[in-house]
Amino acid sequence: MADKTDTPLIPPTHAQSIASPINLILIALLAILVYYRFRPKPPPVLAKSPPPIVFRTFTPPALKPYNGENNMPVYLAVNGKVFDVSSGRNFYGPGGPYENFAGRDASRGLACGSFDEDMLTKDLEGPLDDLKGLGVDEWEAMRGWEERFHEKYLVVGKLVAVGDPEASKEDPPPMDEKPNKYEHLDSLPIPTYEEATRPSSSQSYLGPEQVSHDAERQGLLSRPRPPQHNGYEPPAVESARSSLDFLPSSGESSRRSSTEALQREIQQMDMEEPGDPNSRGSRFSKRITSLTHSLSSINLPFRQWLPSGQYMRARIPALPQSWRFKPNWIIVGRIFAIFLVVFIIWLLFISDLFAVRSRRMGSNMFRPEDLRNYIQSHIDANKIRQNLQHVTQYDHIAGTKGNYFLAKWVESSFNQAGLESVGLERFDVYLNYPKPDGRRVAIIDPPNLAWEAKIEEELAYPPEFEAKQTMVFHGHSKTGNVTGPLIYANYGAREDFQKLADHGIDTKGSIALVRYYGTQSDRSLKVKAAEQAGAVGCIIYSDPAEDGFLRGETFPKGRYLPADGVQRGSVTLSSWIVGDVLSPGYASLPGERRRDPITNNPSLVQIPSIPLAWRDAQKLLQALKGHGKKIEDSKAIGGVPDVEWWTGDSGSPTVHLMNDQIEKEREGIYNILGKITGLEQPEKSIIVGNHRDAWCFGGADPGGGTAVMLEVVRIFGELLSAGWRPLRSIEFASWDGEEYNMIGSTEHVEARIEDLRRDGVAYLNVDIAVVGTEFKAEGPIFQSALHRVLERITDPKDDRNRTFRQIWEDNRTTMAGLGSGSDFVAFLDLAGTSSLDMTFDGPPYPYHSCYDNINWMEKFGDPGYHYHKAMAQVWALLILDMADRPIIPLDLNVYAQEVAKYVHELEEYTTAKQAKVDLQPLKEAAQQFKSNAERFEDWGIAWENAISDSGGFESRTLAIERLNHNTRMAEFETNLLDVEGGLPGREQFKHTIFAPQLWNDYAVAYFPGVRDAVEDGEWALAQRQTEKAAERLREASWWLNH
């Protein structure tokens, strides 16, 4: 056991002081600003105010003379508005580099980033340029320049075509007889600000996809989308941008590069304009002005809701003329601006915005399709292989040095990717380990049959590799030293022991020999059934009919388990208690004093057990010949060669089973955690997990999943380095202690149970990434999102080049509910976080054997790592979908349909059991769920339609409703929990629809409270559980729309 110094320490929070360095710097900056503003200056010489400029309606011929020649002002038009750019005469006027724009419509030239005359309308008497042929990028670029001109130059008119009804308002072109080029014309009305900035009625300038200018300024959509679930894409919030910066870009001659060049030149122009009358201040004031412009360009999330400067100025009351004291409001305004700038800088530091890597560079800076394409194209199979090579170098059982070293390597990988809050999370839990000389299986009577099992596997790696192998044992097995007659009980199911009893074979005091798989897939329940039948010990062997030579070539020539291969594993009763068996319901943190006793613990079997290879089991089976009843049922006959199959009886040879082991009540295990903080709802989390511990080298279980997850982390790290952020937070977790009883993940959940019930959106689990080519997934609420992802990815070895979704549809694959067997259990059944489990499945392989290593993977599991790459693509794309779609893509309609099927299956089960239970309340609740889910999903469709109809604009009210919609969706699963009660007899499990089956841990039990009571024949309890489940389902679905 590690000492206390291993426990991560949390640094104390330091009290903030006014004398902190940052405050002193800011105070000094403020003093400098005040000094420069109030220092003595010579009396100013006031320039003569220019005459007012009249807003006019221009036609192209009327606009052309305003080109700076003959002492005329310089005008140009952008998007239907005419701007006075005379302050930039050196650039736009005669002889300037951009003189082609003077007196002309510059819209197309700015959009395309070109100064050529081809960009200008040739026929001035004809219609205006309708800007056809511009792409989305060009439209975005033009609107960007339009906003920039609005900030810098004055709008003096609008541009209409010759013959337009509004052209009648046009002033005559300026002539020499006009004494003053800025002469005020009383005959023309001065328009309001709204009239001056409103586009002309003759031209909409909305572009080919009809995205309004206001919508673009809100930054909600790069283009309108059809009303579908995948139709809304977060916006680009900065300059026009069609792809990720780090993706391959177009050549130097492309329009995009020209636009960027134009942007750089105009920015340089803005700094160098010598004729700007607003530039008379000192250099220092110019820097302050530049700083305020930069700050004003920051797209703060609340900026759209603040009143504009025009609005505020219009509503500031004027001071009475009779006041003797008439302050210089320009100076007052500048002082206020200085204080505002300093306050904003102080606020940014105090609020720790910089610690999140510039939140303004969020996910809406990138187009979702570009992100998806980048993820798919940058997943690297070779990097996954390198990860697996490292993972499988040495054995790494939970709580051992090997697993701790691996944990530190995973931690460094998280840090290299740039994840936040990376660290080790420690729990002290109950674990057991074998002793080298503490295990024995031997025939001790009669003497002529004396024999002892070898127990251990041969070396899986060559001797020169010098890799230590895990000893053969069962996790959480019972310490014991027992003897008894040998009995063969087929698969070790309760029905198998009942058959022995029906044939008059007494199993009390026996050593039960059973085989893996079959009608009882859970090894712990095989031992429990033997215990209930009166056996004093249990041996579980791997039969070649299930995973050995009868299925095909064995390793190293084939994929199947060789004769000496042994399946290790846990015999914890996970359907009773999950996690640390000594701290059910609360986290076993270091220093936690509450501990349940080991003796008579409901999740621990009470007889010793041990796994064996069929090489050793063969001797035991041969020794049974002539004892008990000869087996005629082919379903009870295994595949071990040279065996005549008998049941054995009380007169069978006596077997000695010893299991002397190391037991640690408080052994340290370590989860590795890392995070990407979301922008819009940072408190909401998508949790991504894979366990790290293995029974030996763990090539497939769980090494492949670990290797894939680290590649997914690397890809998201690259997105982070480019400035991307998701809308919701993503948490990555490498769990420890899963093989014993999903310990690390469960303790983590119990340590933050309220947080997860409130803010956990989804848990995405991959345990065994690849052992075959058949993609499987469980968790029906994710069906629609998963279908979208599978549609993008092609099966690398499919003869017809089908996508995985096409294969699913051809095979009519459906998604079942989740039972047990991996780290999703605590998230779904304890915290009520919607969960998904995925794998590429295949025929049996050396499961939990030391032959499950990288050599097996590269020869038979996934040569070339094609399916590992596919799993990384599926996983990463699904993470992106869950974390970055404006509406969380969980499908409650599909969930409601599946719940109706679950009710029907329960009805069939209760009928078969002749249970006296009325399921009508549950049927009605399922129907209400269906109706409420449809109404709930309709809101999402309506939201998408509203976004599309408004040109991409999402109002504050609609945004708040969307966030509330997401919150209700995320809370639906939590509302299905029976938090105050739990399942009778196993109260740690809270979900009223899903739980592991009591007597088949890996399988799911739908409406487990009802099934458990029916299984025990308690009809009254079954009825109460039916009504409770119906009530939870009714309330959970009601809250969807309230």
Tab-separated table of C-alpha atoms in Angstrom, residues 179-335:
chain	number	residue	atom	x	y	z
A	179	PRO	CA	-19.475	77.202	-55.274
A	180	ASN	CA	-19.070	74.642	-52.499
A	181	LYS	CA	-18.903	70.895	-52.980
A	182	TYR	CA	-20.407	70.397	-49.522
A	183	GLU	CA	-23.143	72.958	-49.953
A	184	HIS	CA	-26.250	72.106	-47.966
A	185	LEU	CA	-29.381	71.642	-50.073
A	186	ASP	CA	-32.418	72.676	-48.085
A	187	SER	CA	-34.729	71.191	-50.644
A	188	LEU	CA	-33.709	67.643	-49.759
A	189	PRO	CA	-34.908	66.074	-46.526
A	190	ILE	CA	-32.252	64.763	-44.154
A	191	PRO	CA	-33.095	61.100	-43.492
A	192	THR	CA	-33.043	59.308	-40.183
A	193	TYR	CA	-30.139	57.013	-39.300
A	194	GLU	CA	-32.266	53.968	-40.083
A	195	GLU	CA	-33.181	55.377	-43.506
A	196	ALA	CA	-29.574	56.201	-44.213
A	197	THR	CA	-28.326	52.699	-43.467
A	198	ARG	CA	-31.270	50.706	-44.897
A	199	PRO	CA	-30.464	48.875	-48.187
A	200	SER	CA	-32.281	50.149	-51.253
A	201	SER	CA	-35.568	48.575	-52.171
A	202	SER	CA	-34.331	47.751	-55.620
A	203	GLN	CA	-31.622	45.333	-54.519
A	204	SER	CA	-31.580	42.943	-51.596
A	205	TYR	CA	-27.915	41.931	-51.650
A	206	LEU	CA	-28.800	38.871	-49.606
A	207	GLY	CA	-26.850	36.611	-51.886
A	208	PRO	CA	-27.592	33.256	-53.421
A	209	GLU	CA	-28.483	31.636	-50.151
A	210	GLN	CA	-30.473	34.531	-48.683
A	211	VAL	CA	-28.554	34.975	-45.439
A	212	SER	CA	-29.339	38.349	-43.966
A	213	HIS	CA	-26.658	40.823	-42.953
A	214	ASP	CA	-27.982	40.912	-39.389
A	215	ALA	CA	-27.811	37.153	-39.178
A	216	GLU	CA	-24.169	37.211	-40.170
A	217	ARG	CA	-23.405	39.877	-37.594
A	218	GLN	CA	-25.012	37.692	-34.979
A	219	GLY	CA	-22.594	34.980	-36.074
A	220	LEU	CA	-25.126	32.172	-35.878
A	221	LEU	CA	-24.904	30.483	-39.275
A	222	SER	CA	-22.579	30.485	-42.202
A	223	ARG	CA	-25.571	29.590	-44.376
A	224	PRO	CA	-29.235	28.605	-43.968
A	225	ARG	CA	-30.000	24.947	-43.455
A	226	PRO	CA	-33.008	22.744	-44.123
A	227	PRO	CA	-35.092	21.876	-41.079
A	228	GLN	CA	-33.375	18.650	-40.079
A	229	HIS	CA	-31.509	17.523	-36.970
A	230	ASN	CA	-28.164	17.972	-38.652
A	231	GLY	CA	-29.094	21.208	-40.320
A	232	TYR	CA	-27.733	23.817	-37.915
A	233	GLU	CA	-24.035	24.556	-37.883
A	234	PRO	CA	-22.321	26.869	-35.406
A	235	PRO	CA	-21.155	30.086	-37.021
A	236	ALA	CA	-17.891	31.593	-38.062
A	237	VAL	CA	-17.351	34.482	-35.667
A	238	GLU	CA	-14.370	36.183	-37.256
A	239	SER	CA	-13.386	36.899	-40.851
A	240	ALA	CA	-14.705	34.882	-43.764
A	241	ARG	CA	-13.297	31.439	-43.369
A	242	SER	CA	-14.219	28.259	-45.195
A	243	SER	CA	-12.046	25.731	-43.451
A	244	LEU	CA	-9.669	25.095	-40.596
A	245	ASP	CA	-6.426	27.051	-40.670
A	246	PHE	CA	-4.441	23.884	-40.356
A	247	LEU	CA	-6.215	22.143	-43.246
A	248	PRO	CA	-4.568	22.309	-46.692
A	249	SER	CA	-5.421	25.701	-48.171
A	250	SER	CA	-5.716	26.912	-51.704
A	251	GLY	CA	-2.859	28.231	-53.735
A	252	GLU	CA	-1.486	31.750	-53.772
A	253	SER	CA	-3.581	32.705	-56.763
A	254	SER	CA	-6.836	31.580	-55.233
A	255	ARG	CA	-9.635	33.963	-54.368
A	256	ARG	CA	-9.174	33.223	-50.695
A	257	SER	CA	-5.498	34.232	-50.767
A	258	SER	CA	-6.427	37.367	-52.704
A	259	THR	CA	-9.075	38.251	-50.136
A	260	GLU	CA	-6.585	37.796	-47.322
A	261	ALA	CA	-4.079	39.990	-49.162
A	262	LEU	CA	-6.729	42.664	-49.621
A	263	GLN	CA	-7.546	42.480	-45.929
A	264	ARG	CA	-3.900	43.000	-44.986
A	265	GLU	CA	-3.539	45.926	-47.373
A	266	ILE	CA	-6.677	47.675	-46.169
A	267	GLN	CA	-5.636	47.174	-42.544
A	268	GLN	CA	-2.292	48.775	-43.426
A	269	MET	CA	-4.151	51.564	-45.195
A	270	ASP	CA	-6.203	52.241	-42.068
A	271	MET	CA	-3.036	52.790	-40.065
A	272	GLU	CA	-1.308	54.962	-42.661
A	273	GLU	CA	-4.013	57.335	-43.897
A	274	PRO	CA	-2.405	60.768	-43.564
A	275	GLY	CA	-5.420	62.739	-44.582
A	276	ASP	CA	-7.718	61.480	-41.878
A	277	PRO	CA	-9.008	64.484	-39.937
A	278	ASN	CA	-9.602	62.272	-36.931
A	279	SER	CA	-5.899	61.549	-36.618
A	280	ARG	CA	-4.784	64.907	-35.233
A	281	GLY	CA	-4.284	63.629	-31.697
A	282	SER	CA	-1.006	62.486	-30.247
A	283	ARG	CA	0.525	59.138	-31.050
A	284	PHE	CA	-0.473	57.991	-27.623
A	285	SER	CA	-4.120	58.790	-28.228
A	286	LYS	CA	-3.895	56.902	-31.505
A	287	ARG	CA	-2.711	53.860	-29.639
A	288	ILE	CA	-5.573	54.219	-27.165
A	289	THR	CA	-8.038	54.570	-30.029
A	290	SER	CA	-6.580	51.483	-31.658
A	291	LEU	CA	-6.881	49.612	-28.388
A	292	THR	CA	-10.516	50.603	-27.960
A	293	HIS	CA	-11.258	49.552	-31.547
A	294	SER	CA	-9.629	46.195	-30.855
A	295	LEU	CA	-11.634	45.726	-27.691
A	296	SER	CA	-14.824	46.732	-29.442
A	297	SER	CA	-14.197	44.089	-32.089
A	298	ILE	CA	-14.204	41.314	-29.511
A	299	ASN	CA	-17.373	39.340	-30.030
A	300	LEU	CA	-18.377	38.950	-26.408
A	301	PRO	CA	-21.306	36.571	-25.887
A	302	PHE	CA	-23.482	39.293	-24.363
A	303	ARG	CA	-22.572	42.050	-26.793
A	304	GLN	CA	-25.585	41.511	-29.037
A	305	TRP	CA	-27.904	42.393	-26.158
A	306	LEU	CA	-26.226	45.686	-25.219
A	307	PRO	CA	-27.684	48.987	-26.537
A	308	SER	CA	-25.750	50.546	-29.387
A	309	GLY	CA	-23.748	53.748	-29.084
A	310	GLN	CA	-26.197	55.514	-31.359
A	311	TYR	CA	-29.027	54.461	-29.076
A	312	MET	CA	-27.235	55.718	-25.957
A	313	ARG	CA	-26.225	59.055	-27.479
A	314	ALA	CA	-29.761	59.690	-28.625
A	315	ARG	CA	-31.044	59.267	-25.083
A	316	ILE	CA	-28.457	61.213	-23.080
A	317	PRO	CA	-30.219	64.422	-21.990
A	318	ALA	CA	-28.623	67.687	-23.113
A	319	LEU	CA	-27.453	70.109	-20.405
A	320	PRO	CA	-29.369	73.423	-20.140
A	321	GLN	CA	-27.644	76.335	-21.836
A	322	SER	CA	-28.090	78.415	-18.708
A	323	TRP	CA	-25.574	76.371	-16.806
A	324	ARG	CA	-22.481	78.470	-16.168
A	325	PHE	CA	-20.223	75.440	-15.892
A	326	LYS	CA	-19.854	73.928	-19.323
A	327	PRO	CA	-17.496	70.986	-19.156
A	328	ASN	CA	-15.540	69.748	-22.151
A	329	TRP	CA	-17.565	66.642	-22.896
A	330	ILE	CA	-14.943	65.347	-25.315
A	331	ILE	CA	-12.391	65.186	-22.499
A	332	VAL	CA	-14.966	63.743	-20.122
A	333	GLY	CA	-15.813	61.077	-22.694
A	334	ARG	CA	-12.161	60.239	-23.220
A	335	ILE	CA	-11.578	59.924	-19.482
